[in-house]
Coordinates of C-alpha atoms in Angstrom, one line a residue:
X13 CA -49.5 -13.9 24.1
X14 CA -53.2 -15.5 24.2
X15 CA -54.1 -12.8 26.4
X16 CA -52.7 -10.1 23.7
X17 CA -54.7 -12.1 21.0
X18 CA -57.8 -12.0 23.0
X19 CA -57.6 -8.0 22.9
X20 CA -58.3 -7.6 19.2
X21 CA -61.6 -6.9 17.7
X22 CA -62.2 -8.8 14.7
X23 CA -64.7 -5.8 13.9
X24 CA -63.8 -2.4 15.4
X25 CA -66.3 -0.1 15.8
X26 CA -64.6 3.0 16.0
X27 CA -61.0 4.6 15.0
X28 CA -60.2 3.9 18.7
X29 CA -60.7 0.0 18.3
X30 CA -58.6 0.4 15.2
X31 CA -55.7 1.4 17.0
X32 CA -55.7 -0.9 19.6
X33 CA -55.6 -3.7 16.9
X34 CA -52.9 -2.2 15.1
X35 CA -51.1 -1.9 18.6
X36 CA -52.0 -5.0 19.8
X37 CA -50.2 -7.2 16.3
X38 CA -47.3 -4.7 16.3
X39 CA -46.8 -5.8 20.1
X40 CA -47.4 -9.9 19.4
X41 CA -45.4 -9.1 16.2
X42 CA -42.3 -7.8 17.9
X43 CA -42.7 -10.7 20.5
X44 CA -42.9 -13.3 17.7
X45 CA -39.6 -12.2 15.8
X46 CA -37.3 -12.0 19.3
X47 CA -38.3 -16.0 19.5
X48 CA -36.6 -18.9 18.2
X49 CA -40.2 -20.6 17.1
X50 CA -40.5 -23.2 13.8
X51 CA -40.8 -21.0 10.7
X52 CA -44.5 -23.0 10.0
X53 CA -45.1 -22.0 13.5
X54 CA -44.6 -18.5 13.3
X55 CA -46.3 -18.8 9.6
X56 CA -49.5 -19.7 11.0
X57 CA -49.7 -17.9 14.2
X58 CA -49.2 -14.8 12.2
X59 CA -51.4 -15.4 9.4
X60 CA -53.9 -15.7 12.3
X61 CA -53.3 -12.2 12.7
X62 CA -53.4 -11.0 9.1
X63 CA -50.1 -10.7 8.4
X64 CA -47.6 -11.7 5.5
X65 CA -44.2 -13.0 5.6
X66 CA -42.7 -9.4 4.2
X67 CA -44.2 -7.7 7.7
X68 CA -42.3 -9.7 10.0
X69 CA -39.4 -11.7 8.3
X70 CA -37.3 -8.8 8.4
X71 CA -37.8 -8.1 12.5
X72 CA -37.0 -11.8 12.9
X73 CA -34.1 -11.8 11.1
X74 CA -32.7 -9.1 12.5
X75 CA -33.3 -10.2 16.1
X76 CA -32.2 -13.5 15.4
X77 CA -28.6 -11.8 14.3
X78 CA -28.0 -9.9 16.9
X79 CA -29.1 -12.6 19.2
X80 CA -25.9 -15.0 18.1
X81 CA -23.8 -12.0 17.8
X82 CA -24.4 -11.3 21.2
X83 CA -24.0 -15.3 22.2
X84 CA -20.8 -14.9 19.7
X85 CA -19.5 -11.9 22.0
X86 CA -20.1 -14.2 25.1
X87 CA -18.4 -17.0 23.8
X88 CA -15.2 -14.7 23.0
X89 CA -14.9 -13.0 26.6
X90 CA -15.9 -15.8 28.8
X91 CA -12.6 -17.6 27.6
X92 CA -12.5 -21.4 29.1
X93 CA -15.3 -20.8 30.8
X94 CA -17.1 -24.3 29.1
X95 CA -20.6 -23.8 30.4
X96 CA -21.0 -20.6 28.8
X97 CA -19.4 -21.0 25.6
X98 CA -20.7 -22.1 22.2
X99 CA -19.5 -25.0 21.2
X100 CA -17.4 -25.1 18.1
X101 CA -19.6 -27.1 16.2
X102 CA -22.3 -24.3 16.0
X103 CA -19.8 -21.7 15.5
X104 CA -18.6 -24.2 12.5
X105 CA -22.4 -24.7 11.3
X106 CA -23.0 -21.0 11.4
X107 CA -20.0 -20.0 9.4
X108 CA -21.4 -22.4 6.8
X109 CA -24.9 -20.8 6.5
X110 CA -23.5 -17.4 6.2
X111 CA -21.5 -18.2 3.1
X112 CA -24.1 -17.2 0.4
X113 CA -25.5 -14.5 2.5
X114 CA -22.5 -12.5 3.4
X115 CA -23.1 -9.7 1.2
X116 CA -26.5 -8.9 2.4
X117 CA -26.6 -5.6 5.1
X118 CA -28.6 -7.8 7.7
X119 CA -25.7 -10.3 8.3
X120 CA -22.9 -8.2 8.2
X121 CA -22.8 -8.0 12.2
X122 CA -22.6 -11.7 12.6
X123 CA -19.9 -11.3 9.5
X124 CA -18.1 -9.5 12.1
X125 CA -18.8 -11.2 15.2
X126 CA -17.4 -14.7 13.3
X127 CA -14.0 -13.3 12.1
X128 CA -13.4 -11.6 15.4
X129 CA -14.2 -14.5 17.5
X130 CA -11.1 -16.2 18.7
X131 CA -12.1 -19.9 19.8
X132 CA -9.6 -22.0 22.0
X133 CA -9.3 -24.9 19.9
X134 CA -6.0 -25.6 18.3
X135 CA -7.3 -25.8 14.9
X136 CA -9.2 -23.2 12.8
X137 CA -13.4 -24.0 13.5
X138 CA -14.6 -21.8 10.6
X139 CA -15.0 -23.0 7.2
X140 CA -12.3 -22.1 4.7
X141 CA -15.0 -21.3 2.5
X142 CA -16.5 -18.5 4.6
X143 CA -13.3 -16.6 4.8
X144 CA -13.1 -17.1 0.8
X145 CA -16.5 -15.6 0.5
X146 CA -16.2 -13.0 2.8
X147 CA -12.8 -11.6 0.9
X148 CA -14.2 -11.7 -2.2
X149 CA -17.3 -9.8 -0.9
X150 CA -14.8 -7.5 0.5
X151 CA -12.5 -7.1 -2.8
X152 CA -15.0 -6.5 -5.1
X153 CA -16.9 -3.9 -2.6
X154 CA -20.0 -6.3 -2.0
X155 CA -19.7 -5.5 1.8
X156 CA -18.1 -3.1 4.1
X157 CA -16.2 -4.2 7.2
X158 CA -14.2 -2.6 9.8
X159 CA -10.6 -2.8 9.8
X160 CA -10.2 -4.8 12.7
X161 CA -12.2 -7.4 11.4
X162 CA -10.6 -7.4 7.9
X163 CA -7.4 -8.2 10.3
X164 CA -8.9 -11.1 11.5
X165 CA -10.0 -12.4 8.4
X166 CA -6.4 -12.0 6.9
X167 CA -4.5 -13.0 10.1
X168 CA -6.7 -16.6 10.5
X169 CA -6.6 -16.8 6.7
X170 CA -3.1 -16.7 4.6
X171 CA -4.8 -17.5 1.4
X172 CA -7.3 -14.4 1.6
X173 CA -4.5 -11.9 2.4
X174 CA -2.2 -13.6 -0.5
X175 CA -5.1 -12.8 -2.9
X176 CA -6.0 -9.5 -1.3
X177 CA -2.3 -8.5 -2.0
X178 CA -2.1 -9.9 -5.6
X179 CA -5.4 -8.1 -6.0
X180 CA -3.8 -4.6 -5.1
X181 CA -0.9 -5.6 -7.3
X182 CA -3.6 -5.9 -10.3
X183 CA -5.1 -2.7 -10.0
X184 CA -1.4 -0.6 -9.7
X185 CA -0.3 -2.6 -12.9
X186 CA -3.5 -1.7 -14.9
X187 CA -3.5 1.9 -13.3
X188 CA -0.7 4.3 -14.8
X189 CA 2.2 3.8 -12.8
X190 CA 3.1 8.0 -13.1
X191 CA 0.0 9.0 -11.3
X192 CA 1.2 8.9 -8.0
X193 CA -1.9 10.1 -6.2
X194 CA -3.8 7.8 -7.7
X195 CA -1.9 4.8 -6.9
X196 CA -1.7 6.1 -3.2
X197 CA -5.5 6.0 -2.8
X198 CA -5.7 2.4 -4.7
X199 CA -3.2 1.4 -1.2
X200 CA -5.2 3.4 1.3
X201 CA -8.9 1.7 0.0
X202 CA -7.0 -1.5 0.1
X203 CA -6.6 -1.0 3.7
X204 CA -3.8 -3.5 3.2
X205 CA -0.8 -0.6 4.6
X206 CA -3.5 -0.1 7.9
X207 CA -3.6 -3.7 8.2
X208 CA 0.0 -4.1 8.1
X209 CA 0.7 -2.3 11.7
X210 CA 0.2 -6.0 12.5
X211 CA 3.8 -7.3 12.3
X212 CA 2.2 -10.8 10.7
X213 CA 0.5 -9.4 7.9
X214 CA 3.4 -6.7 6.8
X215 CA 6.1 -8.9 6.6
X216 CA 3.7 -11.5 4.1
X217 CA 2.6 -8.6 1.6
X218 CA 6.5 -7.4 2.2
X219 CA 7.7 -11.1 1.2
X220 CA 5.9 -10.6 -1.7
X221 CA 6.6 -7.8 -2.8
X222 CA 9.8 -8.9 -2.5
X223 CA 9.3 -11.7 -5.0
X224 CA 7.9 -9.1 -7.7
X225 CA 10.7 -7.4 -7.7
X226 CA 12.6 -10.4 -8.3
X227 CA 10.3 -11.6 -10.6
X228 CA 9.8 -8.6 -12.8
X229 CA 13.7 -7.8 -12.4
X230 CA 13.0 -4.1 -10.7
X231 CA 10.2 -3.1 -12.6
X232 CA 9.4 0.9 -11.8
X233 CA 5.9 -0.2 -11.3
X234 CA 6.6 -2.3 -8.3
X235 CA 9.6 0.2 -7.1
X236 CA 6.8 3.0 -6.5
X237 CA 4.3 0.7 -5.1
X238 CA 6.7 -0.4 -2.5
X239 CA 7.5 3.0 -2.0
X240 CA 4.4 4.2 -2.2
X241 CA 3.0 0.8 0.3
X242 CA 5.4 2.1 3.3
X243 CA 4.5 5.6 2.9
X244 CA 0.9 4.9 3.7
X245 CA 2.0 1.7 6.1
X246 CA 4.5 4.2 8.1
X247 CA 1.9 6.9 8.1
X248 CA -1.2 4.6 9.5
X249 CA 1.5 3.0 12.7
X250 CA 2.2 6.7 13.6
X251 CA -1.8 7.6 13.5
X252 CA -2.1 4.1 15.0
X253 CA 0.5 3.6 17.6
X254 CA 1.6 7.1 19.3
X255 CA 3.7 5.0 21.4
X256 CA 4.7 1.9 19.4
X257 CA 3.7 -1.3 20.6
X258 CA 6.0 -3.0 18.2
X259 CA 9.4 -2.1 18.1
X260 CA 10.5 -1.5 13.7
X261 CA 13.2 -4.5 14.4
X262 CA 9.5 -6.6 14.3
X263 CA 8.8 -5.0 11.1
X264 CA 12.3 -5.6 9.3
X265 CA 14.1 -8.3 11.0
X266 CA 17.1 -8.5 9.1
X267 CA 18.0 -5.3 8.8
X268 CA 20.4 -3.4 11.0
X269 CA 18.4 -1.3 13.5
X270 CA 20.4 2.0 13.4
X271 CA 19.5 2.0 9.6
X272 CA 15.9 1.4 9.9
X273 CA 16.6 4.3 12.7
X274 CA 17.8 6.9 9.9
X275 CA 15.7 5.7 6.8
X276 CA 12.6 6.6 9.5
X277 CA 13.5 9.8 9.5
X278 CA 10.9 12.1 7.8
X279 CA 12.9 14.5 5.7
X280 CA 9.8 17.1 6.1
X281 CA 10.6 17.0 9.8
X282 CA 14.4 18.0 9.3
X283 CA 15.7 21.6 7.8
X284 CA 16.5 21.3 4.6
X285 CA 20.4 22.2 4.9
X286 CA 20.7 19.5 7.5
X287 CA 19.7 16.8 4.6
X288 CA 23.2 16.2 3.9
X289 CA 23.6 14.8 7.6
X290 CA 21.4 12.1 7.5
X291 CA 21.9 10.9 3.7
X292 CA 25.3 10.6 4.4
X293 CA 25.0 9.0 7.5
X294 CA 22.9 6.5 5.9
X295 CA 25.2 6.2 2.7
X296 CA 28.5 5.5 5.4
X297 CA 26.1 2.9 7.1
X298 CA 25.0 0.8 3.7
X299 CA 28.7 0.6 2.3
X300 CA 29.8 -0.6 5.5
X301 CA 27.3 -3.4 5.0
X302 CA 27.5 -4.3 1.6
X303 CA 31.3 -3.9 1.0
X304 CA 32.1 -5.3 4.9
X305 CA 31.6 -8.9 4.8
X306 CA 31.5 -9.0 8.6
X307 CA 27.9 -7.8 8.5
X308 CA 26.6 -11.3 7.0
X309 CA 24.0 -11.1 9.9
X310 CA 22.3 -8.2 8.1
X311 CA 22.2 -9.9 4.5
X312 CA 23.8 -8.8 1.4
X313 CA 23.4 -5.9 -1.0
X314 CA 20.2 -7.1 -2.2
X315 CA 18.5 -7.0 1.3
X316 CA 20.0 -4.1 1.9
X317 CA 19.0 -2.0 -1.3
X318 CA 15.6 -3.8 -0.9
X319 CA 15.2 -2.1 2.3
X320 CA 16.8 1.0 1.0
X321 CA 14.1 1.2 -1.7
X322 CA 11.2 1.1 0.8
X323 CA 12.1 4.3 1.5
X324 CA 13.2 5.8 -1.9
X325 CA 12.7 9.3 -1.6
X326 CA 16.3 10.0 0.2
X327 CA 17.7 8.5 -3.1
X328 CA 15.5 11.9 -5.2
X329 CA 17.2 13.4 -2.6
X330 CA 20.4 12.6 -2.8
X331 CA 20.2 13.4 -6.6
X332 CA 18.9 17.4 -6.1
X333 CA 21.5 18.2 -3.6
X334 CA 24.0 16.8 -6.0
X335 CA 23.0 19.0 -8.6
X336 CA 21.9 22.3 -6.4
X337 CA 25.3 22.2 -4.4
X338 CA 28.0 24.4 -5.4
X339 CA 30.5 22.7 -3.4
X340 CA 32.6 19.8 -4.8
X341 CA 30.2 16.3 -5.4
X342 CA 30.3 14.3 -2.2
X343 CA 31.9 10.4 -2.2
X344 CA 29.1 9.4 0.1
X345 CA 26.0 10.6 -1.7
X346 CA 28.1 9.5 -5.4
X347 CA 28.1 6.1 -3.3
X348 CA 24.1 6.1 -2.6
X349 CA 23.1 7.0 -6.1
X350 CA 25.2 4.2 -7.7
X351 CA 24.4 1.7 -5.2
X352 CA 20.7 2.7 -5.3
X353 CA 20.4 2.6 -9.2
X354 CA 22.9 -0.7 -9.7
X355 CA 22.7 -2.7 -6.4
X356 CA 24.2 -6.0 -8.4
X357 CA 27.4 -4.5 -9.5
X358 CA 30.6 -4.8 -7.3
X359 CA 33.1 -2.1 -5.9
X360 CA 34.9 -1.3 -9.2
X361 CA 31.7 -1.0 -11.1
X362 CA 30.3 0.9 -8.9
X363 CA 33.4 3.3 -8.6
X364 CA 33.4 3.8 -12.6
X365 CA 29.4 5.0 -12.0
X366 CA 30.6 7.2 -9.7
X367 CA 33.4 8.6 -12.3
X368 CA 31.0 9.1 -14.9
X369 CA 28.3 10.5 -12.5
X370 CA 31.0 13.4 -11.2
X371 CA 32.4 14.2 -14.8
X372 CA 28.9 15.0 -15.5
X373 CA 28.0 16.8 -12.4
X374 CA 31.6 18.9 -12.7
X375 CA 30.7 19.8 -16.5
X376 CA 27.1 20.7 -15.2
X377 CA 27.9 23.4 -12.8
X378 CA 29.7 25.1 -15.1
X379 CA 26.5 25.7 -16.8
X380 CA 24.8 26.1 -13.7
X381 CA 26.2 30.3 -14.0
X382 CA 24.6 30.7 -17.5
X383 CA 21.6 33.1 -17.8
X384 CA 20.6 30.8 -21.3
X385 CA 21.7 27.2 -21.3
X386 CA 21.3 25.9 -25.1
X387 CA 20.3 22.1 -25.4
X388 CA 23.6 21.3 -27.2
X389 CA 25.4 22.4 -24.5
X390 CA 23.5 20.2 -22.0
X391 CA 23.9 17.8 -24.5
X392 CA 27.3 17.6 -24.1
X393 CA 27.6 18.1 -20.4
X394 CA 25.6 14.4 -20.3
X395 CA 27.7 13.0 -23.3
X396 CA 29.5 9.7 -22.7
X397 CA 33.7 10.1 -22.5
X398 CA 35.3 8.7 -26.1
X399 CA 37.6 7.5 -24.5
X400 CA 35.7 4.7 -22.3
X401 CA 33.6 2.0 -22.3
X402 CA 29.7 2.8 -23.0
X403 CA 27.8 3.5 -20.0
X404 CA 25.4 0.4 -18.9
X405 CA 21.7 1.4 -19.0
X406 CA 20.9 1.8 -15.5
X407 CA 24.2 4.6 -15.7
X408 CA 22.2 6.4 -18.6
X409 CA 19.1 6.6 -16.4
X410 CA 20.8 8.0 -13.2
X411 CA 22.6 10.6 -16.1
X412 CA 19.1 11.6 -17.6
X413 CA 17.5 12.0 -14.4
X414 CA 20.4 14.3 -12.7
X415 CA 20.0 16.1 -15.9
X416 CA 16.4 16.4 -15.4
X417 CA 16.8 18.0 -12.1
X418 CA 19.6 20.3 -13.2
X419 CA 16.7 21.7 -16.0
X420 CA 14.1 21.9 -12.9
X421 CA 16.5 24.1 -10.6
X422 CA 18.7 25.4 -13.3
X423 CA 17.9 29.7 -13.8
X424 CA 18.7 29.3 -17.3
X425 CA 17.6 25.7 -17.8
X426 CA 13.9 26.8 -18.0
X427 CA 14.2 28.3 -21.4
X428 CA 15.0 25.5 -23.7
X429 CA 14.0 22.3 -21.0
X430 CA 11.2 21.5 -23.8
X431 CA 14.0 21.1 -26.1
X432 CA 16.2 19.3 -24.2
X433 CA 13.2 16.9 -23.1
X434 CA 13.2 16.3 -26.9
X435 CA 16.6 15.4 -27.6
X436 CA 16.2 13.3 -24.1
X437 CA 13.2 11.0 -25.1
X438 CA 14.1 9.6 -28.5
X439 CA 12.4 6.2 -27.7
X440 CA 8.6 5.9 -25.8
X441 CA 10.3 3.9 -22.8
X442 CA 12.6 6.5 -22.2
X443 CA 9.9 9.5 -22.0
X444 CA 7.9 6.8 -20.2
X445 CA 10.4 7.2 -17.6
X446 CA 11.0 10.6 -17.5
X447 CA 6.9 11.3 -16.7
X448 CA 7.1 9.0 -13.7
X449 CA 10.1 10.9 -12.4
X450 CA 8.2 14.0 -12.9
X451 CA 5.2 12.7 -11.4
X452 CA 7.7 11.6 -8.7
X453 CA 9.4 14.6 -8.4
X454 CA 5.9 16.4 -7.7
X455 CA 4.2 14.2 -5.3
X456 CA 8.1 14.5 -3.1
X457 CA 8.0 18.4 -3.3
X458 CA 4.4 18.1 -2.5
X459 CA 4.9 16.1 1.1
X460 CA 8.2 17.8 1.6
X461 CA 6.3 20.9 1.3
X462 CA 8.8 22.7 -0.9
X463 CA 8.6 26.4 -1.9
X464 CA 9.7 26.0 -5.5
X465 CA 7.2 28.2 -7.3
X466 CA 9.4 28.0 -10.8
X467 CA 11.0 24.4 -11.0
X468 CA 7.3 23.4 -9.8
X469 CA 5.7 25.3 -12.8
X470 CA 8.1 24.1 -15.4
X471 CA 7.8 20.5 -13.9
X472 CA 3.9 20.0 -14.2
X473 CA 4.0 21.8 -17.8
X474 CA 6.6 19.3 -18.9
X475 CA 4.7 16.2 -17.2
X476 CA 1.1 17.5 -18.6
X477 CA 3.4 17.8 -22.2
X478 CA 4.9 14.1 -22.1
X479 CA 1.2 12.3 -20.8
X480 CA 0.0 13.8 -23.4
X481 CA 2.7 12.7 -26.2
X482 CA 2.3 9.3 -24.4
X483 CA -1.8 8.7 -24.4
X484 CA -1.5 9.8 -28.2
X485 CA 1.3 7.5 -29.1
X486 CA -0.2 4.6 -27.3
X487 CA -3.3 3.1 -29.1
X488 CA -5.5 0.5 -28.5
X489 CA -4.0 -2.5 -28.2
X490 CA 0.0 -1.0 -27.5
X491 CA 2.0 -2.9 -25.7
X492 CA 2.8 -1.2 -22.2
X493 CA 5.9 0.3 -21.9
X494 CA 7.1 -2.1 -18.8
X495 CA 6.8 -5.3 -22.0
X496 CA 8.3 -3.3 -24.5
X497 CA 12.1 -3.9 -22.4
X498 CA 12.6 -5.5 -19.3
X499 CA 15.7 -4.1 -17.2
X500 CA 18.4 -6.6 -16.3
X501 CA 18.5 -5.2 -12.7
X502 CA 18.0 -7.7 -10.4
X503 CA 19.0 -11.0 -12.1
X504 CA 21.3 -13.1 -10.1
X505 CA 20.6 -11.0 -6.6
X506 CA 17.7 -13.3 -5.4
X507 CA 19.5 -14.5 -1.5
X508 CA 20.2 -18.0 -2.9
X509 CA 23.4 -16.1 -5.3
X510 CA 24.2 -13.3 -2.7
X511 CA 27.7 -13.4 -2.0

């Protein structure tokens, strides 16, 4: 280094000279920031040479990071090899240093190279701190990690994952629950369904989703982003994993594997007159659980209709070849639609649904021949018996929304379904509903890649109509519709009063 100082000409003569001065602190400058020297050191050798902090701060920092990333790398593959490791102590200290400076660009790879270096030592050697800063960082957008290490950080960190999941739960509930699309990409920037192809981390943000269903009793918010969750979650293991390296018994451990099996299935991937095969396969195999006490092993019917739900769209399913089937309503698929909107009641409940859901269906397709379908008639086709008790709420919901799909595939339901929307909706909550089973409806026919040209016009006229009713009816300062009335749907089905 003396001999490099000794080169430059404190007055050049010529453009020549110049350069070689400008070469000569470039090269001792480079040199300076790949050593570990005392900062007042490198001050005052380098204001020797006429520079300023600015000129080579930046060089040394960045050397000095990817210096103790590479030492970090070292440490993770040489194992329990002692002499070459770093000792926890420093990995501890540097962990500390880095918490107000993880958002800036320069320390991002030694961001990395901490969260994805796994030390021997039985207990956790970074600070808890760190991993809090680091997930907030990440939350709010402040820095940008890969997903592997955002694995890490949630796999050596429970609390960051909990609050990354209560996080994504935030933005759904403030988003509009009926814009499907939207609330897929809210998941996918989460990266929380990627993450989840780790068997860990999947069944935590499961468990609590779990809990706000419970907690909410059913709200449809938390029904499509559980939906919505496993759509992206199933879609990122099959990107991920061509050939599994988890078996789906890992991912739901109390379920029976034969029904995981079927609910797999992608209905795109099967001909559409072969749905009946597999909805009515996995109808047989949910009574036998719920109603057979000898399956204990495979909890009751709220584990089963929670894992039912995760993959809801067989339910829509269910409900449009119900309606678009000439042939006489079948038990099985009856069965699936009144388990799937009442999982709480018992058998004989359940069987009166299923009387009420067939008078309906029976009175419907004799409409179904009508070239003009009036809304009185339709009326009436949904119209509760005199004669019998008044159907429960969750009944009146499974009603509307058969009804609904009659108007969608119905020839002559197109003419008057604006009036029949209107003698449908006389409350907010109730046209609040029927948007997000449009919206529903949509986004399904969309994946399924359905060739509906007329049912899919009507539908997005109808769902443009009711958003807009909706955003004019709900001012500043309304009361979403989810606080206007909760649904008593899951009260007294949390596994502690399962039969």
């Amino acid at each position: 280094m003396w001999c490099l100082c000794c080169l430059i000409n404190k007055e050049p003569q010529n453009s020549e000279e110049s350069k070689l001065n400008s070469w000569t602190r470039g090269l001792l400058s480079h040199i300076l920031s790949g050593f570990r020297f005392d900062t007042k050191e490198v001050g005052l050798f380098t204001q020797g040479l006429g520079y300023v902090p600015a000129d080579y701060c930046p060089g040394l920092l960045k050397n000095m990071v990817l210096s103790l990333v590479s030492e970090l790398r070292e440490n993770h593959l040489n194992g329990f090899n002692t002499q070459r490791r770093m000792v926890p102590e420093k990995i501890r200290f540097l962990s500390r240093v880095c918490i107000p400076l993880v958002t800036l660009p320069d320390i991002e790879p030694l961001v990395e190279a901490l969260l994805t270096c796994h030390g021997h030592e039985p207990q956790e050697v970074l600070w808890p701190e760190f991993f809090d800063a680091v997930n907030e960082a990440f939350l709010l957008k402040k820095i940008s990690l890969p997903t592997s290490a955002v694995v890490c950080l949630w796999l050596r960190h429970l609390p960051s994952l909990e609050k990354a999941t209560l996080h994504l739960f935030e933005k759904l509930i403030s988003s509009e629950r009926n814009f499907l699309r939207r609330i897929e990409c809210f998941l996918k920037d989460s990266l929380l369904p990627e993450a989840a192809c780790h068997p860990a981390i999947f069944r935590i943000v499961d468990e609590m989703f779990r809990y706000a269903l419970l907690e909410t009793d059913g709200a449809p918010e938390v029904l499509v982003a559980v939906q919505g969750f496993t759509r992206c979650f199933v879609e990122a293991l099959e990107k991920k994993n061509k050939q599994l390296k988890f078996t789906f018994k890992t991912y739901f451990p109390y379920a029976s594997p034969s029904l995981v099996t079927v609910l797999l299935q992608r209905p795109e991937d099967i001909p559409q007159e072969l749905w009946h095969q597999p909805l009515k396969h996995i109808s047989e195999m949910l009574r036998e659980i719920v109603e057979d006490q000898t399956h204990g092993s495979y909890g009751g019917p709220f584990e089963c209709w929670f894992l039912f739900i995760h993959f809801g769209g067989w339910a829509d399913i269910a409900a449009e070849q119900l309606v678009m089937s000439e042939a006489e309503p079948s038990e099985a698929l009856l069965w699936l639609l009144a388990f799937s909107c009442s999982p709480h009641d018992g058998s004989p409940q359940r069987a009166q649904t299923m009387v009420e859901v067939k008078a309906v269906l029976s009175r419907l397709k004799k409409l179904l021949r009508s070239p003009i379908l009036s809304a009185k008639d339709l009326q009436a086709a949904a119209a509760e018996s005199q004669d019998r008790d008044p159907r429960p709420p969750l009944c009146q919901q499974l009603i509307r929304r058969l009804l609904l799909n009659f108007l969608l595939w119905a020839p002559g339901g197109h003419v008057n379904a604006r009036e029949v929307i209107a003698l449908m909706a006389p409350s907010d909550e109730i046209a609040h509903d029927m948007t997000g089973f449009l919206d529903q409806t949509l986004y399904r026919w969309d994946h399924l890649r359905m060739e509906a040209p007329r049912s899919r016009k009507l539908a997005r006229e109808l769902l443009a109509e009711l958003r807009m009713v909706g955003t004019a009816m709900q001012g500043p300062g309304s009361p979403r519709p989810r606080d206007v009335m909760r649904r008593p749907f899951l009260r007294g089905m949390s596994a502690e009063n399962e039969p």
